[in-house]
Amino acid sequence: MPARIEPPIDRAPLTARVRAPATAADYVINLQSTREPVDPGAVSGVAVATGQHLYVSTTVIAGVTWNRLRLGFFASEAEASSALETLAATFPRAWIGRAQAQEVLAAAELEVERGGVVAEVMGETEPVVAAAAPSVAGTALPPERIAELLAEARAAIVANDLETAIRDYTRLLEEPGEHRAEARENLGLARERNGQTAHAAAEYRRFLEDYPQADTAARVRQRLSGLVAASAAPRERLREESARAQRWDVTTGFSQYYRRDLNQFDEDQPELTTLSALFTDLDLSVARSGTAVDWRGRVTVNHLHDLVGEEEGGPGDRQRVSYAYLDLTGVQDDWSVRVGRQTLHNWGVLGRFDGAHAAYDWAPERRVHLMTGFPVESTRDSVTTDRQFLGAAVDFDHLIGRWDFSPYVTSQTIDGIGDRKAVGLDVRYFDDARTLTSMVDYDVEYSELNTALVFGTWRLKNRVTLTGMFDRRSSPVLTTRNALIGQPVTTVEELLLVWTEDEIRQIARERTADSRTVTFGVAAPIAERWQINADVTVTEIGDSVASAGVAAVPGTGVQTYYSASFVGSALFATHDVSIFNVRVGDAENFTSQQLTWDLRLPVGRKVRINPRLRLGLWESPMTGRRRETIAPSLRLLLNTTRHYRLELEVGNDYLTRTDAGGEQEATGKFVFLGYRADF
């Protein structure tokens, strides 16, 4: 274990040496609000990361004083959203906001008293997934996620974001339902545009095998014939024959949804409106096909209008810019450039950034990539330049048979010093039955392995699909920026006023834990109308080291989860789909069970009814704490025309918590109403 970093004895404490930051990490998760003092037992389901505070603040709403249990602070909304995912089962009405500066400064004094048994409390946390990993086949997606993936994949095709389209359509093909025909055809189209002609032809052939009578079968046969012809014709001649008249194509997705959440924390307390907001989303794509250069642009923005108001406990108005980029693609030459806010999750890039990505095919099935820009912490932020990166990668498709290899290098700085310098390799294999994706990322400055991932699927002849994944990674990804975790400043520049660069790097190591996740899954038909998807996942996050005034965070220990989904089709109507899912978790300090039922029932051609029910139980044999959750909901979809859709969803949450202090009940209600237009 590396040596701990302690404050040098000849230096003043950190808080006395640095200037006050202009901005601070002030994103906070509001877990619950009660009129009575917060019960310390409520923290049993909360994992408090290094440098964070679990505290109680008070606010007055309509003359009533409310005690708010809060977890903070996070540097960005994205970080807070990630943390909220692991807490949603325990605190279904939690929301994300921004704390006032006075609250940030006073949080340490307002911390919930935990009786000095931090390690025990931390050991009772709800299931924690070590790190973001690829979705595993065999885990059924809820219908709203399928709809989201379809919308995202369609937009990606239009915007020429082929990597995203391939990823989304591949995931959609792992789920049963009427969307599979579209996903199979468009996966072939995305691979064709991405230059993966052999993969595209395989997808088209599979489509024609599965859907020979489909209305789009003739179109798919034409595309397949074009690929076969292309392999025998000179490339330049084909480009001349396919020269298109210059034109503009505009695709717009616009939606507005209203959501209202009501909570009641005891029977004798009034209902509290914790959320009343209007969400507006605009996704605009513009494409211009020319004889020399194709132009494509995309802008995706979101606005949340808070009708409660921050002074009354609401999250406040928010604006987001998820995508804002311009694509240029050479028609006669094999090059492309994307400039603006975009997302990459391969070639060593860690997600969303403001910058440029250029690609050039220097030989058949050989492509070079150059990426540079500024990482984006939150889609609410404008361009920030404190961190910047430069990376390069080369794709060697079919270098050995069906194997694709993509080595890469990347270098990132923060406030003028090294943040991350890594080399890595992406390896992919595809055939008609098997896929394998693997990635290794090694930081050469820290001499540490950041990520080692292997994920594969194997479709057997009896329509059984096997999946497996091994994921070992640093959590969070090892960067010099990790040294800021738990510190009262927000920039590495301020840390440099007290610590040397080597000391900061050591602190960053000690804020970074190791995580490991192993998953095995199987998906198989068990009857004419039924399919089973089952998997087992074993995960563990290691300890972090106490140093530089920041306490250690104990690891999660080994946690094991068993999941099985039974998917039935045409049980009540011709095109309905029912999903029954059971998930069981087991760890040293807790056990959990969750049962869900999800029915998608079409009524005619335009209406879909979607009732859902979730039952949950979490308990700790060591402390006797227990939580029971019942959450029914009903969703209605109305496709008024080909381009417009109306949606209504209502639901309830019932939570019962039992501990040494007795039994407490809480209820929540929500309504979600809106429309979406695609034209």
PDB file of C-alpha atoms in Angstrom, residues 406-522:
ATOM      1  CA  SER A 406      -7.726  -0.371 -32.238  1.00  0.00           C
ATOM      2  CA  PRO A 407      -4.623   0.724 -30.324  1.00  0.00           C
ATOM      3  CA  TYR A 408      -4.688   4.259 -28.915  1.00  0.00           C
ATOM      4  CA  VAL A 409      -2.749   6.829 -26.901  1.00  0.00           C
ATOM      5  CA  THR A 410      -4.171   9.758 -24.958  1.00  0.00           C
ATOM      6  CA  SER A 411      -2.759  12.562 -22.859  1.00  0.00           C
ATOM      7  CA  GLN A 412      -4.766  14.872 -20.610  1.00  0.00           C
ATOM      8  CA  THR A 413      -3.740  17.847 -18.486  1.00  0.00           C
ATOM      9  CA  ILE A 414      -5.427  19.762 -15.679  1.00  0.00           C
ATOM     10  CA  ASP A 415      -4.388  23.263 -14.665  1.00  0.00           C
ATOM     11  CA  GLY A 416      -1.104  22.803 -16.522  1.00  0.00           C
ATOM     12  CA  ILE A 417       0.016  19.482 -14.995  1.00  0.00           C
ATOM     13  CA  GLY A 418      -0.530  15.906 -16.092  1.00  0.00           C
ATOM     14  CA  ASP A 419      -3.996  14.543 -15.384  1.00  0.00           C
ATOM     15  CA  ARG A 420      -3.946  11.305 -17.361  1.00  0.00           C
ATOM     16  CA  LYS A 421      -1.542   9.737 -19.857  1.00  0.00           C
ATOM     17  CA  ALA A 422      -2.606   6.337 -21.086  1.00  0.00           C
ATOM     18  CA  VAL A 423      -2.089   3.734 -23.771  1.00  0.00           C
ATOM     19  CA  GLY A 424      -4.743   1.191 -24.576  1.00  0.00           C
ATOM     20  CA  LEU A 425      -6.126  -1.371 -26.962  1.00  0.00           C
ATOM     21  CA  ASP A 426      -9.703  -2.095 -28.074  1.00  0.00           C
ATOM     22  CA  VAL A 427     -10.290  -5.545 -29.553  1.00  0.00           C
ATOM     23  CA  ARG A 428     -13.506  -6.657 -31.252  1.00  0.00           C
ATOM     24  CA  TYR A 429     -14.692  -9.873 -32.857  1.00  0.00           C
ATOM     25  CA  PHE A 430     -17.961 -10.395 -34.750  1.00  0.00           C
ATOM     26  CA  ASP A 431     -19.446 -13.305 -36.659  1.00  0.00           C
ATOM     27  CA  ASP A 432     -22.961 -14.592 -37.192  1.00  0.00           C
ATOM     28  CA  ALA A 433     -23.102 -16.186 -33.743  1.00  0.00           C
ATOM     29  CA  ARG A 434     -20.440 -14.637 -31.525  1.00  0.00           C
ATOM     30  CA  THR A 435     -19.232 -11.223 -30.451  1.00  0.00           C
ATOM     31  CA  LEU A 436     -16.345 -10.239 -28.235  1.00  0.00           C
ATOM     32  CA  THR A 437     -15.427  -6.767 -27.056  1.00  0.00           C
ATOM     33  CA  SER A 438     -12.414  -6.138 -24.867  1.00  0.00           C
ATOM     34  CA  MET A 439     -10.433  -3.141 -23.748  1.00  0.00           C
ATOM     35  CA  VAL A 440      -7.269  -2.486 -21.759  1.00  0.00           C
ATOM     36  CA  ASP A 441      -6.310   0.999 -20.553  1.00  0.00           C
ATOM     37  CA  TYR A 442      -2.982   1.576 -18.781  1.00  0.00           C
ATOM     38  CA  ASP A 443      -1.781   4.884 -17.333  1.00  0.00           C
ATOM     39  CA  VAL A 444       1.929   5.184 -18.064  1.00  0.00           C
ATOM     40  CA  GLU A 445       2.535   8.089 -15.654  1.00  0.00           C
ATOM     41  CA  TYR A 446       0.858   6.448 -12.690  1.00  0.00           C
ATOM     42  CA  SER A 447       2.009   2.973 -13.750  1.00  0.00           C
ATOM     43  CA  GLU A 448      -1.493   1.728 -12.973  1.00  0.00           C
ATOM     44  CA  LEU A 449      -4.007  -0.378 -14.876  1.00  0.00           C
ATOM     45  CA  ASN A 450      -7.119   1.750 -15.247  1.00  0.00           C
ATOM     46  CA  THR A 451      -9.433  -0.696 -16.991  1.00  0.00           C
ATOM     47  CA  ALA A 452      -9.452  -4.310 -18.121  1.00  0.00           C
ATOM     48  CA  LEU A 453     -12.756  -5.304 -19.714  1.00  0.00           C
ATOM     49  CA  VAL A 454     -13.898  -8.403 -21.595  1.00  0.00           C
ATOM     50  CA  PHE A 455     -17.516  -8.751 -22.737  1.00  0.00           C
ATOM     51  CA  GLY A 456     -18.813 -11.451 -25.057  1.00  0.00           C
ATOM     52  CA  THR A 457     -21.967 -13.073 -26.396  1.00  0.00           C
ATOM     53  CA  TRP A 458     -22.467 -16.437 -28.071  1.00  0.00           C
ATOM     54  CA  ARG A 459     -25.705 -17.306 -29.849  1.00  0.00           C
ATOM     55  CA  LEU A 460     -26.117 -21.078 -30.094  1.00  0.00           C
ATOM     56  CA  LYS A 461     -28.054 -22.902 -32.787  1.00  0.00           C
ATOM     57  CA  ASN A 462     -30.956 -23.624 -30.437  1.00  0.00           C
ATOM     58  CA  ARG A 463     -31.475 -19.842 -30.026  1.00  0.00           C
ATOM     59  CA  VAL A 464     -29.795 -19.850 -26.634  1.00  0.00           C
ATOM     60  CA  THR A 465     -27.540 -16.846 -26.068  1.00  0.00           C
ATOM     61  CA  LEU A 466     -24.720 -16.913 -23.521  1.00  0.00           C
ATOM     62  CA  THR A 467     -23.069 -13.772 -22.197  1.00  0.00           C
ATOM     63  CA  GLY A 468     -20.123 -13.100 -19.976  1.00  0.00           C
ATOM     64  CA  MET A 469     -18.278 -10.072 -18.683  1.00  0.00           C
ATOM     65  CA  PHE A 470     -15.211  -9.372 -16.589  1.00  0.00           C
ATOM     66  CA  ASP A 471     -14.640  -5.746 -15.630  1.00  0.00           C
ATOM     67  CA  ARG A 472     -11.745  -4.609 -13.474  1.00  0.00           C
ATOM     68  CA  ARG A 473     -11.213  -0.859 -13.235  1.00  0.00           C
ATOM     69  CA  SER A 474     -10.218   2.061 -11.057  1.00  0.00           C
ATOM     70  CA  SER A 475     -13.188   3.736  -9.404  1.00  0.00           C
ATOM     71  CA  PRO A 476     -13.312   6.539 -10.333  1.00  0.00           C
ATOM     72  CA  VAL A 477     -10.963   6.463 -13.338  1.00  0.00           C
ATOM     73  CA  LEU A 478      -7.498   7.322 -12.049  1.00  0.00           C
ATOM     74  CA  THR A 479      -6.714  10.957 -12.828  1.00  0.00           C
ATOM     75  CA  THR A 480      -4.880  13.691 -10.957  1.00  0.00           C
ATOM     76  CA  ARG A 481      -8.248  15.403 -10.521  1.00  0.00           C
ATOM     77  CA  ASN A 482      -9.189  12.689  -7.995  1.00  0.00           C
ATOM     78  CA  ALA A 483      -7.007  14.523  -5.466  1.00  0.00           C
ATOM     79  CA  LEU A 484      -9.797  17.121  -5.198  1.00  0.00           C
ATOM     80  CA  ILE A 485     -12.175  14.582  -3.633  1.00  0.00           C
ATOM     81  CA  GLY A 486     -12.895  15.688  -0.089  1.00  0.00           C
ATOM     82  CA  GLN A 487     -10.862  18.908  -0.302  1.00  0.00           C
ATOM     83  CA  PRO A 488     -12.330  22.379   0.397  1.00  0.00           C
ATOM     84  CA  VAL A 489     -11.174  23.658  -3.009  1.00  0.00           C
ATOM     85  CA  THR A 490     -12.293  22.955  -6.551  1.00  0.00           C
ATOM     86  CA  THR A 491      -9.145  23.322  -8.674  1.00  0.00           C
ATOM     87  CA  VAL A 492      -5.782  21.573  -8.786  1.00  0.00           C
ATOM     88  CA  GLU A 493      -4.232  25.022  -9.159  1.00  0.00           C
ATOM     89  CA  GLU A 494      -5.294  25.753  -5.584  1.00  0.00           C
ATOM     90  CA  LEU A 495      -3.923  22.423  -4.348  1.00  0.00           C
ATOM     91  CA  LEU A 496      -0.552  23.357  -5.841  1.00  0.00           C
ATOM     92  CA  LEU A 497      -0.332  26.249  -3.380  1.00  0.00           C
ATOM     93  CA  VAL A 498       0.086  23.690  -0.586  1.00  0.00           C
ATOM     94  CA  TRP A 499       1.157  20.388  -2.095  1.00  0.00           C
ATOM     95  CA  THR A 500       3.825  19.471  -4.605  1.00  0.00           C
ATOM     96  CA  GLU A 501       2.824  17.808  -7.864  1.00  0.00           C
ATOM     97  CA  ASP A 502       4.124  14.430  -6.639  1.00  0.00           C
ATOM     98  CA  GLU A 503       2.165  14.771  -3.402  1.00  0.00           C
ATOM     99  CA  ILE A 504      -1.003  15.588  -5.317  1.00  0.00           C
ATOM    100  CA  ARG A 505      -0.524  12.502  -7.464  1.00  0.00           C
ATOM    101  CA  GLN A 506      -0.141  10.371  -4.345  1.00  0.00           C
ATOM    102  CA  ILE A 507      -3.334  11.832  -2.891  1.00  0.00           C
ATOM    103  CA  ALA A 508      -5.121  11.047  -6.168  1.00  0.00           C
ATOM    104  CA  ARG A 509      -4.020   7.403  -5.874  1.00  0.00           C
ATOM    105  CA  GLU A 510      -5.374   7.230  -2.340  1.00  0.00           C
ATOM    106  CA  ARG A 511      -8.753   8.632  -3.348  1.00  0.00           C
ATOM    107  CA  THR A 512      -9.090   5.927  -6.029  1.00  0.00           C
ATOM    108  CA  ALA A 513     -10.423   2.460  -5.221  1.00  0.00           C
ATOM    109  CA  ASP A 514     -10.345  -0.754  -7.231  1.00  0.00           C
ATOM    110  CA  SER A 515     -13.542  -2.388  -8.412  1.00  0.00           C
ATOM    111  CA  ARG A 516     -14.247  -5.770  -9.943  1.00  0.00           C
ATOM    112  CA  THR A 517     -17.395  -7.082 -11.582  1.00  0.00           C
ATOM    113  CA  VAL A 518     -18.022 -10.507 -13.101  1.00  0.00           C
ATOM    114  CA  THR A 519     -21.285 -11.391 -14.857  1.00  0.00           C
ATOM    115  CA  PHE A 520     -22.569 -14.540 -16.538  1.00  0.00           C
ATOM    116  CA  GLY A 521     -25.918 -14.633 -18.317  1.00  0.00           C
ATOM    117  CA  VAL A 522     -28.117 -16.811 -20.487  1.00  0.00           C
TER     118      VAL A 522
END
